[in-house]
Short mmCIF file of C-alpha atoms and ligand atoms in Angstrom, two decimals:
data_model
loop_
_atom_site.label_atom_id
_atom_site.label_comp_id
_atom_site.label_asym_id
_atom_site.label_seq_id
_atom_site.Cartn_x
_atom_site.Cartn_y
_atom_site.Cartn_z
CA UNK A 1 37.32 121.33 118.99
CA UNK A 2 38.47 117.55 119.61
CA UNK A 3 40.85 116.76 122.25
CA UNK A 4 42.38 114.17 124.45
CA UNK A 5 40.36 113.08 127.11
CA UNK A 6 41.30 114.99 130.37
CA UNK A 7 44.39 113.53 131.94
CA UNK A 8 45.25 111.82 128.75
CA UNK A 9 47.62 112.64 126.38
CA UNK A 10 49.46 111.70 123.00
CA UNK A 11 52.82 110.20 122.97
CA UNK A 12 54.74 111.33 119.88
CA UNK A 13 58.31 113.23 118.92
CA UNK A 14 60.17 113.42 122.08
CA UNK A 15 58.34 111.76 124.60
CA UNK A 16 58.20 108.29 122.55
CA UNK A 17 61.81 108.19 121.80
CA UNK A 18 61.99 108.58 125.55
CA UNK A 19 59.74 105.56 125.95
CA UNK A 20 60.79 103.04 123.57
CA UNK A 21 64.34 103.88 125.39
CA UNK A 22 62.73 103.43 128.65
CA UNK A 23 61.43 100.23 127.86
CA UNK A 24 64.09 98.84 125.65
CA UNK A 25 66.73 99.16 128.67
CA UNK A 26 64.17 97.48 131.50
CA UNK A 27 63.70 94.52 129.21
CA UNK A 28 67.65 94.21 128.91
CA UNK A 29 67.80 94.40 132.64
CA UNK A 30 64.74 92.23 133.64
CA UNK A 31 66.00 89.59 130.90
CA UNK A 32 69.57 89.46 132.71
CA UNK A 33 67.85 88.72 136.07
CA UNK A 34 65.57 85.77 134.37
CA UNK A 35 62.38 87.61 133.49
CA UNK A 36 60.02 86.86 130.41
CA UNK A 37 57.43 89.68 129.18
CA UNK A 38 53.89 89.46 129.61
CA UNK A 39 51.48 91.07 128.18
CA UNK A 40 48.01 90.82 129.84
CA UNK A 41 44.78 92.26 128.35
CA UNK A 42 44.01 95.92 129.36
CA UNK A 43 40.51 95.49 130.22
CA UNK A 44 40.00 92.57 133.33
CA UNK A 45 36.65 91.65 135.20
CA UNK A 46 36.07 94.03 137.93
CA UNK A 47 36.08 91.30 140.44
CA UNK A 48 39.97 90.57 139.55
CA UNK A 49 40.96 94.27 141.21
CA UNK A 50 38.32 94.67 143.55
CA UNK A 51 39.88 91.18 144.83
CA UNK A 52 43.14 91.79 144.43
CA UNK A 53 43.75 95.23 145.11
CA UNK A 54 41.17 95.71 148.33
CA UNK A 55 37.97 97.71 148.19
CA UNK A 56 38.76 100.35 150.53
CA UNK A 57 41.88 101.15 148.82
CA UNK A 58 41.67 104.50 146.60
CA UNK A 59 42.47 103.02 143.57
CA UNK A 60 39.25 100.69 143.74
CA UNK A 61 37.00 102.80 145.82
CA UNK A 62 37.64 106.09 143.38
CA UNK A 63 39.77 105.59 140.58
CA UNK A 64 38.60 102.92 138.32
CA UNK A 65 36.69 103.33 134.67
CA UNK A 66 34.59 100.83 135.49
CA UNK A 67 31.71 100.37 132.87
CA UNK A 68 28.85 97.48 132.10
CA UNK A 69 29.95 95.70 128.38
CA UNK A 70 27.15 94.95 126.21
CA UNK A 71 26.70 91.89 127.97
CA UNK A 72 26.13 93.30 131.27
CA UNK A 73 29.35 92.10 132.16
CA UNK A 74 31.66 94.32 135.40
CA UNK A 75 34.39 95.35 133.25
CA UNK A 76 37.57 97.62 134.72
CA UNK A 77 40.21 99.32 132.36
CA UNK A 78 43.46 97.93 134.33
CA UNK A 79 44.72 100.19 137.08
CA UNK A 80 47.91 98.68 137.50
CA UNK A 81 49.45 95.76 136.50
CA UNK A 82 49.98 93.08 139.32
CA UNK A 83 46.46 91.75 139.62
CA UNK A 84 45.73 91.28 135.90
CA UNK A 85 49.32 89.10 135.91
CA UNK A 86 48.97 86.58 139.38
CA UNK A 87 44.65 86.36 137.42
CA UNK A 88 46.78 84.79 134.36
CA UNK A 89 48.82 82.56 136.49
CA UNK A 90 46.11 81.10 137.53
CA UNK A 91 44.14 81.06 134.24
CA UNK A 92 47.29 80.24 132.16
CA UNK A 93 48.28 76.80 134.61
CA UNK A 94 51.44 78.77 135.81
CA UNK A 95 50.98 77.52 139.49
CA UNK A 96 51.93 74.08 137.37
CA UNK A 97 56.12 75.60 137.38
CA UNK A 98 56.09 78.44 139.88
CA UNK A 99 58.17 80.22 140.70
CA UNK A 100 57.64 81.96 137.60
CA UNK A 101 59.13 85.57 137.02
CA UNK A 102 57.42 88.13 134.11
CA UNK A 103 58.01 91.59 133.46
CA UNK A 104 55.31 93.85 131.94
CA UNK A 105 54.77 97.28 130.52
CA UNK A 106 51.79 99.27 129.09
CA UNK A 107 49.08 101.68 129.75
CA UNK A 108 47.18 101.79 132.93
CA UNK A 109 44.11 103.93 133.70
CA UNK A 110 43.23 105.74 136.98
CA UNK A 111 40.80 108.43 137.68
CA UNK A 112 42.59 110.66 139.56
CA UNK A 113 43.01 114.33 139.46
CA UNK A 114 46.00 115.07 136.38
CA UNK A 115 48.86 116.92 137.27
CA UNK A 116 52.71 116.63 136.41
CA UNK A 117 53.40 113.38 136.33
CA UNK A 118 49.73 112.23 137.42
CA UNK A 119 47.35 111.27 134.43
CA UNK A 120 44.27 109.55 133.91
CA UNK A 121 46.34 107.15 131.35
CA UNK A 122 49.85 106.66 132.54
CA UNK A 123 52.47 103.97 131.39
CA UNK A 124 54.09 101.49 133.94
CA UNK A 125 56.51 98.96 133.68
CA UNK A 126 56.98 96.26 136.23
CA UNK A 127 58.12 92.60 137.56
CA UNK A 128 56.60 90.43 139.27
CA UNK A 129 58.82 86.99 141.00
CA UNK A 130 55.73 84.80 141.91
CA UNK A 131 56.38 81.60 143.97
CA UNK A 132 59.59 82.25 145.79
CA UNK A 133 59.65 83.45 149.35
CA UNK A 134 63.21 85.09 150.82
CA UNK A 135 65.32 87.64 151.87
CA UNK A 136 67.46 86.90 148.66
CA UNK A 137 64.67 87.00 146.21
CA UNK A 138 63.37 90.75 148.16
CA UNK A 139 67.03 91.80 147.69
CA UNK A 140 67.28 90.54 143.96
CA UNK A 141 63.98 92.28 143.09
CA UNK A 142 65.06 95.66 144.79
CA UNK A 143 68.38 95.81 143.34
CA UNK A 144 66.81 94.78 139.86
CA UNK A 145 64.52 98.04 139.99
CA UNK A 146 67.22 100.31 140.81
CA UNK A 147 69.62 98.79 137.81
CA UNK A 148 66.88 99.63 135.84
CA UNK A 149 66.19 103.35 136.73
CA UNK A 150 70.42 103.57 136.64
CA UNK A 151 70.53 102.01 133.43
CA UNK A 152 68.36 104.78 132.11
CA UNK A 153 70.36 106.81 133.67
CA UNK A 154 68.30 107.69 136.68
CA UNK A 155 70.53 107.97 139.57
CA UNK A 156 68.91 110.67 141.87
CA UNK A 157 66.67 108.73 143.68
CA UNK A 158 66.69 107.23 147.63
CA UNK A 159 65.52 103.49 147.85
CA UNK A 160 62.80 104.09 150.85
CA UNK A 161 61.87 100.53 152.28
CA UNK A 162 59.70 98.76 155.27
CA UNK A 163 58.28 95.72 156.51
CA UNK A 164 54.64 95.19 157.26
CA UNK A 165 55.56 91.81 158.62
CA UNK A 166 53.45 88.48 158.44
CA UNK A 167 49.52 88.32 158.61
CA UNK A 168 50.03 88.27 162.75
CA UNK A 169 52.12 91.22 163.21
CA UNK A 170 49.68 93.18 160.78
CA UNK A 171 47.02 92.28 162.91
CA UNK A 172 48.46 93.19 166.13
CA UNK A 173 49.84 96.39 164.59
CA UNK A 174 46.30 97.12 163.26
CA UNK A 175 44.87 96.73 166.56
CA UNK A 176 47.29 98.99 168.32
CA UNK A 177 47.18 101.72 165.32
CA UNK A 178 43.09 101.54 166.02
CA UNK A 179 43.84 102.57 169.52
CA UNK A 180 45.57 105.16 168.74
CA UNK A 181 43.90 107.03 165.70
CA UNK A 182 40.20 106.18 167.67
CA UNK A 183 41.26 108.93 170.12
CA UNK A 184 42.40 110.99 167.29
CA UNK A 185 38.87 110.06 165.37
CA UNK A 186 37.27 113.51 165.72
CA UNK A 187 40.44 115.00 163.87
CA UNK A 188 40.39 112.67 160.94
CA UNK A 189 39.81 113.34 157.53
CA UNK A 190 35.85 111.41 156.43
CA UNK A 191 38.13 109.27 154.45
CA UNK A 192 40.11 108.37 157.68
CA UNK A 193 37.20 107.95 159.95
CA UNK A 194 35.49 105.04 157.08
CA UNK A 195 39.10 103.28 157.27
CA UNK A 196 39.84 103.61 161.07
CA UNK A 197 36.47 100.58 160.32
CA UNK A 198 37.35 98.65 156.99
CA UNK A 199 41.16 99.47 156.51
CA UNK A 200 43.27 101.36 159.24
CA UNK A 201 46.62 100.86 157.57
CA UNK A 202 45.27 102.69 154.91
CA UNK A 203 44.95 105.81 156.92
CA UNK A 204 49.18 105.93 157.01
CA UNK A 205 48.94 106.53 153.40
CA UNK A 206 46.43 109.52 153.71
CA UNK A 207 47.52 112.67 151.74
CA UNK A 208 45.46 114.80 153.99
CA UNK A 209 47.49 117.35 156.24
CA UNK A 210 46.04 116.73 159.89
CA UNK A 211 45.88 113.27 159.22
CA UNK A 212 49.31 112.96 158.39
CA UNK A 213 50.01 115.33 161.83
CA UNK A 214 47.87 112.80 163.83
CA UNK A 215 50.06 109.62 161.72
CA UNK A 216 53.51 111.03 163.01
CA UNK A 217 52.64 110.25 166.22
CA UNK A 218 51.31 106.95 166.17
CA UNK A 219 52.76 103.41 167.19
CA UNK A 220 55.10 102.04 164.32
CA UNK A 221 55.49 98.23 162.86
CA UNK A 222 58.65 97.60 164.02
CA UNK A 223 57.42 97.59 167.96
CA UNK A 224 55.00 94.98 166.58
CA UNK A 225 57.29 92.96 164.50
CA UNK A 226 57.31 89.02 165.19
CA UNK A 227 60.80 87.64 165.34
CA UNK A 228 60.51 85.71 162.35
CA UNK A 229 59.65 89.04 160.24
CA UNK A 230 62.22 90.99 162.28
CA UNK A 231 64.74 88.69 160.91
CA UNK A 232 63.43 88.60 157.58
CA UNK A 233 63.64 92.13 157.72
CA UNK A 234 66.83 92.35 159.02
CA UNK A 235 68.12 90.01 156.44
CA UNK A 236 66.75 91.99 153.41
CA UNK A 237 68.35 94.82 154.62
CA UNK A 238 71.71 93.56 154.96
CA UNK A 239 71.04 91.51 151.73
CA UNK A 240 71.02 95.19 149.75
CA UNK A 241 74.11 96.51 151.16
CA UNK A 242 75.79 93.39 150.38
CA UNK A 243 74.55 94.15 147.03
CA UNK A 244 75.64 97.93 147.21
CA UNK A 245 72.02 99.14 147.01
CA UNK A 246 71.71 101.98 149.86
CA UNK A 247 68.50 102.48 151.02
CA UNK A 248 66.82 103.94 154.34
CA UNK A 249 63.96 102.57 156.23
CA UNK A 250 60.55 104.34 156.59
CA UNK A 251 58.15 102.82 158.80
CA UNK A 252 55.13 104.78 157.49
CA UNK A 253 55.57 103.52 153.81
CA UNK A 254 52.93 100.46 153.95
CA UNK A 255 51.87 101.64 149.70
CA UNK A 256 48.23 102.24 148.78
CA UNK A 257 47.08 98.39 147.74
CA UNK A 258 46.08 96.03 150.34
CA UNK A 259 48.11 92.87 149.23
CA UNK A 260 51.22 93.94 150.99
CA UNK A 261 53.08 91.47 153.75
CA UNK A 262 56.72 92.12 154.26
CA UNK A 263 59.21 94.11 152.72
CA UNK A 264 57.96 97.48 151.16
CA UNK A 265 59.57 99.89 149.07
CA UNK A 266 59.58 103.01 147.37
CA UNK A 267 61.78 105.23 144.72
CA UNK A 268 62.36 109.09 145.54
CA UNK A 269 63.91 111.71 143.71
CA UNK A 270 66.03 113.49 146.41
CA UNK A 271 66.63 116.64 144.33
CA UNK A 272 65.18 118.47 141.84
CA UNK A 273 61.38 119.79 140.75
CA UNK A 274 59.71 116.76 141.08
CA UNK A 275 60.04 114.64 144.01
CA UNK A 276 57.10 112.20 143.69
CA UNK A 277 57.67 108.71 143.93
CA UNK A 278 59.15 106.98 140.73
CA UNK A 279 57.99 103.50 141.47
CA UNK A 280 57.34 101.11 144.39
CA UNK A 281 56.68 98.02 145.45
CA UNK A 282 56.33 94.98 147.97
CA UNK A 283 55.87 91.26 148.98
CA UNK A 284 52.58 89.74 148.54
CA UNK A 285 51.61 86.41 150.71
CA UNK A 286 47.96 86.15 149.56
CA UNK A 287 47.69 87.17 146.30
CA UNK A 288 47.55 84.27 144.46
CA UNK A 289 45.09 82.52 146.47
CA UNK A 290 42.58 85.43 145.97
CA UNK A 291 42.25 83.90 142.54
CA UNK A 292 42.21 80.08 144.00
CA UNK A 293 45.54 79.51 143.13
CA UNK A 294 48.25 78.32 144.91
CA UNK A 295 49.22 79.57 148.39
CA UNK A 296 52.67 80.74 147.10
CA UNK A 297 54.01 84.50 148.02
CA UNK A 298 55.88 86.69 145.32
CA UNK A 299 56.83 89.83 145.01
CA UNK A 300 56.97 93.01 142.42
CA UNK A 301 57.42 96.32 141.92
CA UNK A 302 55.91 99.21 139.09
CA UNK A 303 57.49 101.62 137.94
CA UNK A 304 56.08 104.61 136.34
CA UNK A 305 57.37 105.38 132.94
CA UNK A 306 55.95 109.45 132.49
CA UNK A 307 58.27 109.93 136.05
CA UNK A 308 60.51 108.85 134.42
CA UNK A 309 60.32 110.29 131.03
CA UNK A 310 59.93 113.49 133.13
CA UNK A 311 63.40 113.35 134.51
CA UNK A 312 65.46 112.29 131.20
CA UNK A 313 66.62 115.53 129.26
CA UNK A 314 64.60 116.65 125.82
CA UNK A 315 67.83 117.27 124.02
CA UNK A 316 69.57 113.34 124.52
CA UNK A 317 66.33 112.60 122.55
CA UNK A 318 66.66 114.77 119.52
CA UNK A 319 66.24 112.52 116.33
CA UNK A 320 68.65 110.96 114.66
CA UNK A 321 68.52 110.69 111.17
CA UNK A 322 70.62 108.64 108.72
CA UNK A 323 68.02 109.81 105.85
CA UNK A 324 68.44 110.92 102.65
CA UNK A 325 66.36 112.63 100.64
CA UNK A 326 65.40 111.42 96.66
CA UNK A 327 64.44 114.66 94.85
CA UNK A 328 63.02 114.91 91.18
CA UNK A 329 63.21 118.55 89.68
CA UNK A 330 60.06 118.34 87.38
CA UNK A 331 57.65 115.28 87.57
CA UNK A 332 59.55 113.82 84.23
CA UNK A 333 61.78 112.47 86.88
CA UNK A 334 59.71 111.36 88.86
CA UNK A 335 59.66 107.70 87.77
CA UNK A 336 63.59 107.07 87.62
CA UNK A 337 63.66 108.90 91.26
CA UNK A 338 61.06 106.27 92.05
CA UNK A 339 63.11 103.56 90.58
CA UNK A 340 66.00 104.92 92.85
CA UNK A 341 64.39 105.43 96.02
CA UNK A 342 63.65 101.25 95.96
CA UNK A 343 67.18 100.52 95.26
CA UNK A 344 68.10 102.61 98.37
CA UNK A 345 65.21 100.63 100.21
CA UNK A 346 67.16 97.49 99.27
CA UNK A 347 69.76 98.45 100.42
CA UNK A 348 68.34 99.52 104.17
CA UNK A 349 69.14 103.37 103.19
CA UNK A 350 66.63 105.43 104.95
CA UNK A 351 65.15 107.53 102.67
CA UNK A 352 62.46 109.81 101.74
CA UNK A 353 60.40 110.76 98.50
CA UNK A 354 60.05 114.20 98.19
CA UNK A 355 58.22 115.23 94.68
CA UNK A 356 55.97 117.90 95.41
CA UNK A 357 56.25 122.12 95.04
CA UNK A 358 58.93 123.43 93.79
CA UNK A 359 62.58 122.28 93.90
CA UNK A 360 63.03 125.33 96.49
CA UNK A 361 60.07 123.48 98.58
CA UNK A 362 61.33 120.20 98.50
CA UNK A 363 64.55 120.74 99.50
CA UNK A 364 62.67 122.61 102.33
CA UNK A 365 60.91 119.35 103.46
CA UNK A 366 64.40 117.57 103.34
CA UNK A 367 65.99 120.13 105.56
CA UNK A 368 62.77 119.92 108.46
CA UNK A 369 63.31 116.27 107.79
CA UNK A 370 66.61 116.50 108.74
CA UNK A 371 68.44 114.77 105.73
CA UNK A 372 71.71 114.65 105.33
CA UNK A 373 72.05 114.18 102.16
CA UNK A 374 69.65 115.10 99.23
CA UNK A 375 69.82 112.73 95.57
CA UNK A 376 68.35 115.54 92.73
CA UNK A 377 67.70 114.23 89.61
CA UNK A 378 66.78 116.64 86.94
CA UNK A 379 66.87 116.62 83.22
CA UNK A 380 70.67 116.38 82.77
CA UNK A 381 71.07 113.63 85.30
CA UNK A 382 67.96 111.80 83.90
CA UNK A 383 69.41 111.63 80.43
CA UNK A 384 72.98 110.87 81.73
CA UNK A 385 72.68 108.37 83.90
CA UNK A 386 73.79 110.60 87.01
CA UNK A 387 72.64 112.14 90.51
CA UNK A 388 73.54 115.47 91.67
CA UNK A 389 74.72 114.59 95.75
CA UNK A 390 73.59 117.86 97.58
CA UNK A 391 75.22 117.85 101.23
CA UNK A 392 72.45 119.59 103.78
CA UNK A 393 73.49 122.09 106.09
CA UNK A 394 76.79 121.78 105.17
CA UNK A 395 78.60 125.43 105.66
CA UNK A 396 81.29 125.10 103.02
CA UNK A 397 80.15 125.96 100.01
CA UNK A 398 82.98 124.07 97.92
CA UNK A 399 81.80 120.92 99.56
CA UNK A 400 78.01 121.50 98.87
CA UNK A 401 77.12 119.32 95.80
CA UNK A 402 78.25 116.44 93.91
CA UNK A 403 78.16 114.54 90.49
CA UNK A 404 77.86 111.14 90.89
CA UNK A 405 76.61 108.15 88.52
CA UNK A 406 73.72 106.47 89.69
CA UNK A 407 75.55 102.73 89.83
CA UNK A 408 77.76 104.93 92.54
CA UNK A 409 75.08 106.00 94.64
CA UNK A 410 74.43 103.38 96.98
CA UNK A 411 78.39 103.19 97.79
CA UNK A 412 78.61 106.72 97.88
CA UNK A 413 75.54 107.24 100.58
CA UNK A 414 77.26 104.66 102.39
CA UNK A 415 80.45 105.94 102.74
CA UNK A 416 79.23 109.56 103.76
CA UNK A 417 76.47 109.01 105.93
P1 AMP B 1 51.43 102.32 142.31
O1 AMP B 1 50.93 101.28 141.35
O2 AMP B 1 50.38 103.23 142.83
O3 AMP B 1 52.32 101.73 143.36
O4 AMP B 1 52.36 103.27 141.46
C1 AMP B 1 53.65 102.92 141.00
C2 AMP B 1 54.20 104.07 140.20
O5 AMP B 1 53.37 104.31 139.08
C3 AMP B 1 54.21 105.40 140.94
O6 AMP B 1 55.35 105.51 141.75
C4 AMP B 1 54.21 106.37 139.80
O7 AMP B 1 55.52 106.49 139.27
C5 AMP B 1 53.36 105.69 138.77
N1 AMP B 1 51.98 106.21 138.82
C6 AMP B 1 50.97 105.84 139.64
N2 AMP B 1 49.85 106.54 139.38
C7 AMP B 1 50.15 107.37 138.36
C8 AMP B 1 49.43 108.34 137.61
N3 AMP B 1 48.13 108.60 137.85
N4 AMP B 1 50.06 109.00 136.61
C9 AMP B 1 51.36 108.76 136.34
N5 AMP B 1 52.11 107.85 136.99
C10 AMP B 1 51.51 107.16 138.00
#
């Protein structure tokens, strides 16, 4: 038997009325606050998210579908979205009219171990402001994310944010978080010891148990913070209750990709099944100048679209149909059906064709098609010019069918639809 690859899955029915919703209301929002869609290719050189993204994070070191091309070439299905975008700033001459702000959406591909809301092919949609460094641009960007999820309708949620500060306090912080975990090392997790080397701030982010024990206990940014980041933090925060966005710091989130400086932040359901983070983001100082481009910061946030599909309800999503359905009894009526069907076309009438089985079966199909209305021509209409309107589903039986010429049909459909 053929199926989906494990972790992947078809999007159909339900789940891509949820979607096109999803997206249609993000691009609303991100167009209000200045944003322009862009699409970048799915597949990237390896080298543009081994740069971007840091090889000891877990994306990178585990999750990739990395494969050779035909050419030998390093190529990586995209992970996530950020890296493949500041790339085409560089390679599209952007740096020429920073700051630049674009807003993507599409699949992504990590290979990690499926579960609700985890797959191996997942859907994000994001921003990115790149080229504009302030409190006002972190507050802007957070409050943007959260009119999106509300303007799906996603209201549940607690806005989770930190600073990592700049390159400095990071470093001092680092150093002081080494002390710490090294006398903690024989506890660790093998994944923790290899970071307390290449990448301790990763080891906040660890999802084992005792290393999270041995995390609660250890020194946090803010004792580390410079005064310049202090303030920036400060500001930020009382930037997004000036903007009515409440949030609450947490001075563990520091996010699983290394280009984080700054302001962090996270989305949370707070009740309900699934509590797993809806979408995140941060500030980025370096980013762009891992590709050679300019030394401009920016900042972004994803968001993941199954999360959120998981928290909309199935029955707001039902179909709704406007159709009608054109029905010829025998097949000599097929041909003026045929003739009618394009006339409703022309007249941007949904409709369907629906000439095979019986007239039993075909007014089957229009009722699983949910039609509202079904046009049946048989050999009396045929020869005088008329349709017989059939109303679907409709309980009184008076009110069932219709007579109707056929130079009456288009006004007709449109005044009972
Ligand atoms: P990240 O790029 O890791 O910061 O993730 C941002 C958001 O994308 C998360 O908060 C999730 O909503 C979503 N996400 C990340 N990984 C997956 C996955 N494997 N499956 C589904 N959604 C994901």
């Amino acid at each position: 038997m053929f199926r989906p690859v494990r972790g992947m899955k078809d999007l159909y029915g339900t789940d891509i009325r949820k979607y096109n919703y999803i997206i249609n209301k993000a691009v609303q929002i991100g167009e209000k606050y200045g944003y322009s869609i862009i699409n970048t290719p799915i597949l990237e050189y390896t080298d543009v998210f081994v740069r971007a993204i840091g090889d000891e994070t877990d994306i990178v070191s585990k999750e990739m579908y990395t494969f050779l091309d035909k050419g030998g070439e390093s190529i990586t299905l995209r992970p996530e979205g950020t890296a493949g975008i500041m790339r085409a700033i560089v390679t599209e001459s952007m740096t020429q009219s920073l700051p630049v702000k674009l807003m993507y959406y599409g699949e992504m591909f990590r290979y990690d171990r499926p579960q609700k809301g985890r797959y191996r092919q997942f859907h994000q949609l994001g921003c990115e402001h790149v080229g504009d460094k302030s409190p006002y641009t972190d507050a802007i960007t957070i409050a943007l994310a959260v009119e999106i999820l509300n303007s799906i309708g996603i209201f549940d949620f607690k806005v989770l944010i930190n600073t990592l500060g700049d390159t400095k306090t990071r470093e001092d912080y680092t150093k002081g978080l080494v002390k710490y975990l090294s006398r903690h090392e024989g506890d660790l997790s093998e994944d923790s010891k290899r970071r307390l080397v290449k990448n301790p701030l990763r080891i906040l982010d660890s999802k084992d148990k005792k290393d999270r024990e041995i995390c609660l206990m250890s020194p946090v940014i803010t004792d580390y913070l410079s005064k310049e980041s202090l303030t920036y933090f400060e500001k930020v925060c009382s930037l997004l209750s000036k903007f009515g966005v409440n949030y609450e710091v947490n001075n563990f989130l520091v996010r699983g990709l290394d280009y984080y400086t700054h302001t962090t932040f996270e989305f949370k359901p707070v009740s309900g099944e699934y509590r797993e983070a809806l979408g995140g983001g941060g500030r980025y100082d370096n980013l762009l100048s891992a590709f050679k481009g300019a030394d401009v910061s920016g900042i972004g946030f994803a968001i993941g679209i199954e999360r959120l599909m998981l928290l909309l309800e199935d029955n707001k999503f039902l179909p709704v149909s406007k159709k009608v359905a054109v029905i010829p009894v025998s097949e000599n009526e097929n041909d003026t059906s045929f003739d009618l069907l394009k006339t409703l076309y022309s007249c941007e009438i949904e409709a369907e064709f629906l000439h095979m089985g019986t007239i039993t079966k075909k007014l089957k199909v229009a009722n699983r098609l949910q039609c509202k209305l079904a046009l049946i021509v048989g050999e009396t209409e045929f020869k005088n010019g008329t349709v017989t309107v059939k109303f679907m589903n409709q309980e009184d039986s008076s009110l069932k069918t219709k007579l109707i010429t056929r130079d009456d049909v288009v006004n007709f459909i449109k005044c009972n639809l």
